[in-house]
Amino acid sequence: MLRRWTLVLVAGVGLLAASCSAPPRPEVSFFANNRTVAVGPTQFCDENLENCGADPQAEAVLRVPAGKPLQISVAKEIAAAPWQVVFRYRLPGGERVDGRSEVFRPGEQLAYSLRLPEAGAQLETAEIHQFGAVMLQRPDGGVDFPARATWVLSVDDRS
């Protein structure tokens, strides 16, 4: 009888531990130069920008040759809210340029091909920003929609 209760207790503790673990965070896949890397968010909050967490180790590195596109695929959970690609690249003369894609509406798009506008430009970083339900009023009267989650890719630009 004691053995049966021990098994029930062990099984119950196992189920409790499984139900208490946090659900896995959605991933973004980056593809370039015949290689794919998948990464979880470096920062993640609920849609009201509360209950936040960070994982600085989540950053991925991928080689993206100059002038070549970067293919990006996001999980359905990411595409369920507005999202955008934020990136930085370097011109052949060394000047750094920041860019952004359009903001994709919820459920509109699961993938994006990042092609830099200048020939020979070298991508340095790409980030996926998923926006929350919170708006912040700017001093100039405009509004900002802060990112609730961010996925980061650093580019290995060795020739």
mmCIF file with all atom_site columns, N, CA, C and O in Angstrom, residues 9-39:
data_model
loop_
_atom_site.group_PDB
_atom_site.id
_atom_site.type_symbol
_atom_site.label_atom_id
_atom_site.label_alt_id
_atom_site.label_comp_id
_atom_site.label_asym_id
_atom_site.label_entity_id
_atom_site.label_seq_id
_atom_site.pdbx_PDB_ins_code
_atom_site.Cartn_x
_atom_site.Cartn_y
_atom_site.Cartn_z
_atom_site.occupancy
_atom_site.B_iso_or_equiv
_atom_site.pdbx_formal_charge
_atom_site.auth_seq_id
_atom_site.auth_comp_id
_atom_site.auth_asym_id
_atom_site.auth_atom_id
_atom_site.pdbx_PDB_model_num
ATOM 1   N N  . LEU A 1 9  ? 2.363  9.746  -5.404  1.00 0.00 ? 9  LEU A N  1
ATOM 2   C CA . LEU A 1 9  ? 2.992  10.995 -5.005  1.00 0.00 ? 9  LEU A CA 1
ATOM 3   C C  . LEU A 1 9  ? 4.065  11.427 -6.003  1.00 0.00 ? 9  LEU A C  1
ATOM 4   O O  . LEU A 1 9  ? 4.112  12.578 -6.418  1.00 0.00 ? 9  LEU A O  1
ATOM 5   N N  . VAL A 1 10 ? 4.906  10.512 -6.446  1.00 0.00 ? 10 VAL A N  1
ATOM 6   C CA . VAL A 1 10 ? 5.953  10.825 -7.436  1.00 0.00 ? 10 VAL A CA 1
ATOM 7   C C  . VAL A 1 10 ? 5.328  11.279 -8.754  1.00 0.00 ? 10 VAL A C  1
ATOM 8   O O  . VAL A 1 10 ? 5.758  12.259 -9.351  1.00 0.00 ? 10 VAL A O  1
ATOM 9   N N  . ALA A 1 11 ? 4.288  10.596 -9.199  1.00 0.00 ? 11 ALA A N  1
ATOM 10  C CA . ALA A 1 11 ? 3.610  10.986 -10.434 1.00 0.00 ? 11 ALA A CA 1
ATOM 11  C C  . ALA A 1 11 ? 2.986  12.373 -10.288 1.00 0.00 ? 11 ALA A C  1
ATOM 12  O O  . ALA A 1 11 ? 3.056  13.203 -11.202 1.00 0.00 ? 11 ALA A O  1
ATOM 13  N N  . GLY A 1 12 ? 2.377  12.639 -9.149  1.00 0.00 ? 12 GLY A N  1
ATOM 14  C CA . GLY A 1 12 ? 1.752  13.944 -8.914  1.00 0.00 ? 12 GLY A CA 1
ATOM 15  C C  . GLY A 1 12 ? 2.766  15.072 -8.913  1.00 0.00 ? 12 GLY A C  1
ATOM 16  O O  . GLY A 1 12 ? 2.537  16.141 -9.473  1.00 0.00 ? 12 GLY A O  1
ATOM 17  N N  . VAL A 1 13 ? 3.922  14.860 -8.277  1.00 0.00 ? 13 VAL A N  1
ATOM 18  C CA . VAL A 1 13 ? 4.978  15.870 -8.264  1.00 0.00 ? 13 VAL A CA 1
ATOM 19  C C  . VAL A 1 13 ? 5.482  16.117 -9.681  1.00 0.00 ? 13 VAL A C  1
ATOM 20  O O  . VAL A 1 13 ? 5.713  17.252 -10.090 1.00 0.00 ? 13 VAL A O  1
ATOM 21  N N  . GLY A 1 14 ? 5.623  15.061 -10.472 1.00 0.00 ? 14 GLY A N  1
ATOM 22  C CA . GLY A 1 14 ? 6.065  15.217 -11.863 1.00 0.00 ? 14 GLY A CA 1
ATOM 23  C C  . GLY A 1 14 ? 5.081  16.031 -12.679 1.00 0.00 ? 14 GLY A C  1
ATOM 24  O O  . GLY A 1 14 ? 5.468  16.920 -13.438 1.00 0.00 ? 14 GLY A O  1
ATOM 25  N N  . LEU A 1 15 ? 3.794  15.779 -12.528 1.00 0.00 ? 15 LEU A N  1
ATOM 26  C CA . LEU A 1 15 ? 2.783  16.558 -13.247 1.00 0.00 ? 15 LEU A CA 1
ATOM 27  C C  . LEU A 1 15 ? 2.778  18.003 -12.792 1.00 0.00 ? 15 LEU A C  1
ATOM 28  O O  . LEU A 1 15 ? 2.648  18.924 -13.605 1.00 0.00 ? 15 LEU A O  1
ATOM 29  N N  . LEU A 1 16 ? 2.921  18.238 -11.491 1.00 0.00 ? 16 LEU A N  1
ATOM 30  C CA . LEU A 1 16 ? 2.953  19.599 -10.975 1.00 0.00 ? 16 LEU A CA 1
ATOM 31  C C  . LEU A 1 16 ? 4.154  20.354 -11.526 1.00 0.00 ? 16 LEU A C  1
ATOM 32  O O  . LEU A 1 16 ? 4.035  21.497 -11.960 1.00 0.00 ? 16 LEU A O  1
ATOM 33  N N  . ALA A 1 17 ? 5.312  19.719 -11.557 1.00 0.00 ? 17 ALA A N  1
ATOM 34  C CA . ALA A 1 17 ? 6.516  20.367 -12.090 1.00 0.00 ? 17 ALA A CA 1
ATOM 35  C C  . ALA A 1 17 ? 6.344  20.696 -13.567 1.00 0.00 ? 17 ALA A C  1
ATOM 36  O O  . ALA A 1 17 ? 6.727  21.762 -14.029 1.00 0.00 ? 17 ALA A O  1
ATOM 37  N N  . ALA A 1 18 ? 5.755  19.797 -14.323 1.00 0.00 ? 18 ALA A N  1
ATOM 38  C CA . ALA A 1 18 ? 5.540  20.039 -15.756 1.00 0.00 ? 18 ALA A CA 1
ATOM 39  C C  . ALA A 1 18 ? 4.566  21.179 -15.981 1.00 0.00 ? 18 ALA A C  1
ATOM 40  O O  . ALA A 1 18 ? 4.729  21.985 -16.891 1.00 0.00 ? 18 ALA A O  1
ATOM 41  N N  . SER A 1 19 ? 3.540  21.292 -15.149 1.00 0.00 ? 19 SER A N  1
ATOM 42  C CA . SER A 1 19 ? 2.544  22.346 -15.344 1.00 0.00 ? 19 SER A CA 1
ATOM 43  C C  . SER A 1 19 ? 3.063  23.698 -14.881 1.00 0.00 ? 19 SER A C  1
ATOM 44  O O  . SER A 1 19 ? 2.549  24.725 -15.286 1.00 0.00 ? 19 SER A O  1
ATOM 45  N N  . CYS A 1 20 ? 4.083  23.730 -14.007 1.00 0.00 ? 20 CYS A N  1
ATOM 46  C CA . CYS A 1 20 ? 4.617  24.986 -13.503 1.00 0.00 ? 20 CYS A CA 1
ATOM 47  C C  . CYS A 1 20 ? 5.695  25.574 -14.404 1.00 0.00 ? 20 CYS A C  1
ATOM 48  O O  . CYS A 1 20 ? 6.058  26.726 -14.257 1.00 0.00 ? 20 CYS A O  1
ATOM 49  N N  . SER A 1 21 ? 6.254  24.795 -15.295 1.00 0.00 ? 21 SER A N  1
ATOM 50  C CA . SER A 1 21 ? 7.315  25.321 -16.148 1.00 0.00 ? 21 SER A CA 1
ATOM 51  C C  . SER A 1 21 ? 6.715  26.297 -17.156 1.00 0.00 ? 21 SER A C  1
ATOM 52  O O  . SER A 1 21 ? 5.595  26.135 -17.612 1.00 0.00 ? 21 SER A O  1
ATOM 53  N N  . ALA A 1 22 ? 7.504  27.314 -17.461 1.00 0.00 ? 22 ALA A N  1
ATOM 54  C CA . ALA A 1 22 ? 7.045  28.335 -18.403 1.00 0.00 ? 22 ALA A CA 1
ATOM 55  C C  . ALA A 1 22 ? 6.935  27.734 -19.798 1.00 0.00 ? 22 ALA A C  1
ATOM 56  O O  . ALA A 1 22 ? 7.750  26.899 -20.185 1.00 0.00 ? 22 ALA A O  1
ATOM 57  N N  . PRO A 1 23 ? 5.934  28.166 -20.559 1.00 0.00 ? 23 PRO A N  1
ATOM 58  C CA . PRO A 1 23 ? 5.834  27.669 -21.930 1.00 0.00 ? 23 PRO A CA 1
ATOM 59  C C  . PRO A 1 23 ? 7.024  28.162 -22.747 1.00 0.00 ? 23 PRO A C  1
ATOM 60  O O  . PRO A 1 23 ? 7.586  29.216 -22.461 1.00 0.00 ? 23 PRO A O  1
ATOM 61  N N  . PRO A 1 24 ? 7.432  27.405 -23.758 1.00 0.00 ? 24 PRO A N  1
ATOM 62  C CA . PRO A 1 24 ? 8.563  27.859 -24.571 1.00 0.00 ? 24 PRO A CA 1
ATOM 63  C C  . PRO A 1 24 ? 8.216  29.151 -25.300 1.00 0.00 ? 24 PRO A C  1
ATOM 64  O O  . PRO A 1 24 ? 7.073  29.369 -25.711 1.00 0.00 ? 24 PRO A O  1
ATOM 65  N N  . ARG A 1 25 ? 9.184  30.022 -25.407 1.00 0.00 ? 25 ARG A N  1
ATOM 66  C CA . ARG A 1 25 ? 8.992  31.296 -26.108 1.00 0.00 ? 25 ARG A CA 1
ATOM 67  C C  . ARG A 1 25 ? 9.072  31.047 -27.607 1.00 0.00 ? 25 ARG A C  1
ATOM 68  O O  . ARG A 1 25 ? 9.852  30.207 -28.073 1.00 0.00 ? 25 ARG A O  1
ATOM 69  N N  . PRO A 1 26 ? 8.301  31.784 -28.401 1.00 0.00 ? 26 PRO A N  1
ATOM 70  C CA . PRO A 1 26 ? 8.342  31.599 -29.858 1.00 0.00 ? 26 PRO A CA 1
ATOM 71  C C  . PRO A 1 26 ? 9.708  31.988 -30.423 1.00 0.00 ? 26 PRO A C  1
ATOM 72  O O  . PRO A 1 26 ? 10.391 32.837 -29.883 1.00 0.00 ? 26 PRO A O  1
ATOM 73  N N  . GLU A 1 27 ? 10.077 31.331 -31.519 1.00 0.00 ? 27 GLU A N  1
ATOM 74  C CA . GLU A 1 27 ? 11.379 31.567 -32.136 1.00 0.00 ? 27 GLU A CA 1
ATOM 75  C C  . GLU A 1 27 ? 11.252 32.247 -33.487 1.00 0.00 ? 27 GLU A C  1
ATOM 76  O O  . GLU A 1 27 ? 10.225 32.169 -34.144 1.00 0.00 ? 27 GLU A O  1
ATOM 77  N N  . VAL A 1 28 ? 12.355 32.887 -33.872 1.00 0.00 ? 28 VAL A N  1
ATOM 78  C CA . VAL A 1 28 ? 12.523 33.457 -35.207 1.00 0.00 ? 28 VAL A CA 1
ATOM 79  C C  . VAL A 1 28 ? 13.661 32.692 -35.870 1.00 0.00 ? 28 VAL A C  1
ATOM 80  O O  . VAL A 1 28 ? 14.673 32.399 -35.235 1.00 0.00 ? 28 VAL A O  1
ATOM 81  N N  . SER A 1 29 ? 13.490 32.362 -37.153 1.00 0.00 ? 29 SER A N  1
ATOM 82  C CA . SER A 1 29 ? 14.548 31.709 -37.934 1.00 0.00 ? 29 SER A CA 1
ATOM 83  C C  . SER A 1 29 ? 15.107 32.708 -38.938 1.00 0.00 ? 29 SER A C  1
ATOM 84  O O  . SER A 1 29 ? 14.351 33.411 -39.618 1.00 0.00 ? 29 SER A O  1
ATOM 85  N N  . PHE A 1 30 ? 16.429 32.748 -39.001 1.00 0.00 ? 30 PHE A N  1
ATOM 86  C CA . PHE A 1 30 ? 17.136 33.590 -39.958 1.00 0.00 ? 30 PHE A CA 1
ATOM 87  C C  . PHE A 1 30 ? 17.897 32.661 -40.901 1.00 0.00 ? 30 PHE A C  1
ATOM 88  O O  . PHE A 1 30 ? 18.541 31.716 -40.451 1.00 0.00 ? 30 PHE A O  1
ATOM 89  N N  . PHE A 1 31 ? 17.854 32.942 -42.223 1.00 0.00 ? 31 PHE A N  1
ATOM 90  C CA . PHE A 1 31 ? 18.514 32.110 -43.218 1.00 0.00 ? 31 PHE A CA 1
ATOM 91  C C  . PHE A 1 31 ? 19.338 32.980 -44.159 1.00 0.00 ? 31 PHE A C  1
ATOM 92  O O  . PHE A 1 31 ? 18.836 33.966 -44.715 1.00 0.00 ? 31 PHE A O  1
ATOM 93  N N  . ALA A 1 32 ? 20.609 32.604 -44.337 1.00 0.00 ? 32 ALA A N  1
ATOM 94  C CA . ALA A 1 32 ? 21.492 33.260 -45.311 1.00 0.00 ? 32 ALA A CA 1
ATOM 95  C C  . ALA A 1 32 ? 22.690 32.352 -45.526 1.00 0.00 ? 32 ALA A C  1
ATOM 96  O O  . ALA A 1 32 ? 23.057 31.566 -44.652 1.00 0.00 ? 32 ALA A O  1
ATOM 97  N N  . ASN A 1 33 ? 23.296 32.454 -46.691 1.00 0.00 ? 33 ASN A N  1
ATOM 98  C CA . ASN A 1 33 ? 24.529 31.737 -46.981 1.00 0.00 ? 33 ASN A CA 1
ATOM 99  C C  . ASN A 1 33 ? 24.383 30.224 -46.735 1.00 0.00 ? 33 ASN A C  1
ATOM 100 O O  . ASN A 1 33 ? 25.271 29.584 -46.193 1.00 0.00 ? 33 ASN A O  1
ATOM 101 N N  . ASN A 1 34 ? 23.219 29.679 -47.104 1.00 0.00 ? 34 ASN A N  1
ATOM 102 C CA . ASN A 1 34 ? 22.908 28.249 -46.966 1.00 0.00 ? 34 ASN A CA 1
ATOM 103 C C  . ASN A 1 34 ? 22.931 27.745 -45.523 1.00 0.00 ? 34 ASN A C  1
ATOM 104 O O  . ASN A 1 34 ? 23.209 26.583 -45.273 1.00 0.00 ? 34 ASN A O  1
ATOM 105 N N  . ARG A 1 35 ? 22.634 28.621 -44.578 1.00 0.00 ? 35 ARG A N  1
ATOM 106 C CA . ARG A 1 35 ? 22.614 28.239 -43.174 1.00 0.00 ? 35 ARG A CA 1
ATOM 107 C C  . ARG A 1 35 ? 21.423 28.901 -42.478 1.00 0.00 ? 35 ARG A C  1
ATOM 108 O O  . ARG A 1 35 ? 21.075 30.034 -42.789 1.00 0.00 ? 35 ARG A O  1
ATOM 109 N N  . THR A 1 36 ? 20.822 28.188 -41.536 1.00 0.00 ? 36 THR A N  1
ATOM 110 C CA . THR A 1 36 ? 19.700 28.707 -40.758 1.00 0.00 ? 36 THR A CA 1
ATOM 111 C C  . THR A 1 36 ? 20.047 28.680 -39.278 1.00 0.00 ? 36 THR A C  1
ATOM 112 O O  . THR A 1 36 ? 20.645 27.725 -38.794 1.00 0.00 ? 36 THR A O  1
ATOM 113 N N  . VAL A 1 37 ? 19.660 29.749 -38.568 1.00 0.00 ? 37 VAL A N  1
ATOM 114 C CA . VAL A 1 37 ? 19.739 29.767 -37.107 1.00 0.00 ? 37 VAL A CA 1
ATOM 115 C C  . VAL A 1 37 ? 18.367 30.153 -36.581 1.00 0.00 ? 37 VAL A C  1
ATOM 116 O O  . VAL A 1 37 ? 17.682 30.986 -37.161 1.00 0.00 ? 37 VAL A O  1
ATOM 117 N N  . ALA A 1 38 ? 17.967 29.518 -35.494 1.00 0.00 ? 38 ALA A N  1
ATOM 118 C CA . ALA A 1 38 ? 16.705 29.846 -34.825 1.00 0.00 ? 38 ALA A CA 1
ATOM 119 C C  . ALA A 1 38 ? 17.051 30.402 -33.453 1.00 0.00 ? 38 ALA A C  1
ATOM 120 O O  . ALA A 1 38 ? 17.990 29.927 -32.794 1.00 0.00 ? 38 ALA A O  1
ATOM 121 N N  . VAL A 1 39 ? 16.307 31.395 -33.033 1.00 0.00 ? 39 VAL A N  1
ATOM 122 C CA . VAL A 1 39 ? 16.619 32.055 -31.771 1.00 0.00 ? 39 VAL A CA 1
ATOM 123 C C  . VAL A 1 39 ? 15.334 32.445 -31.044 1.00 0.00 ? 39 VAL A C  1
ATOM 124 O O  . VAL A 1 39 ? 14.330 32.783 -31.666 1.00 0.00 ? 39 VAL A O  1
#
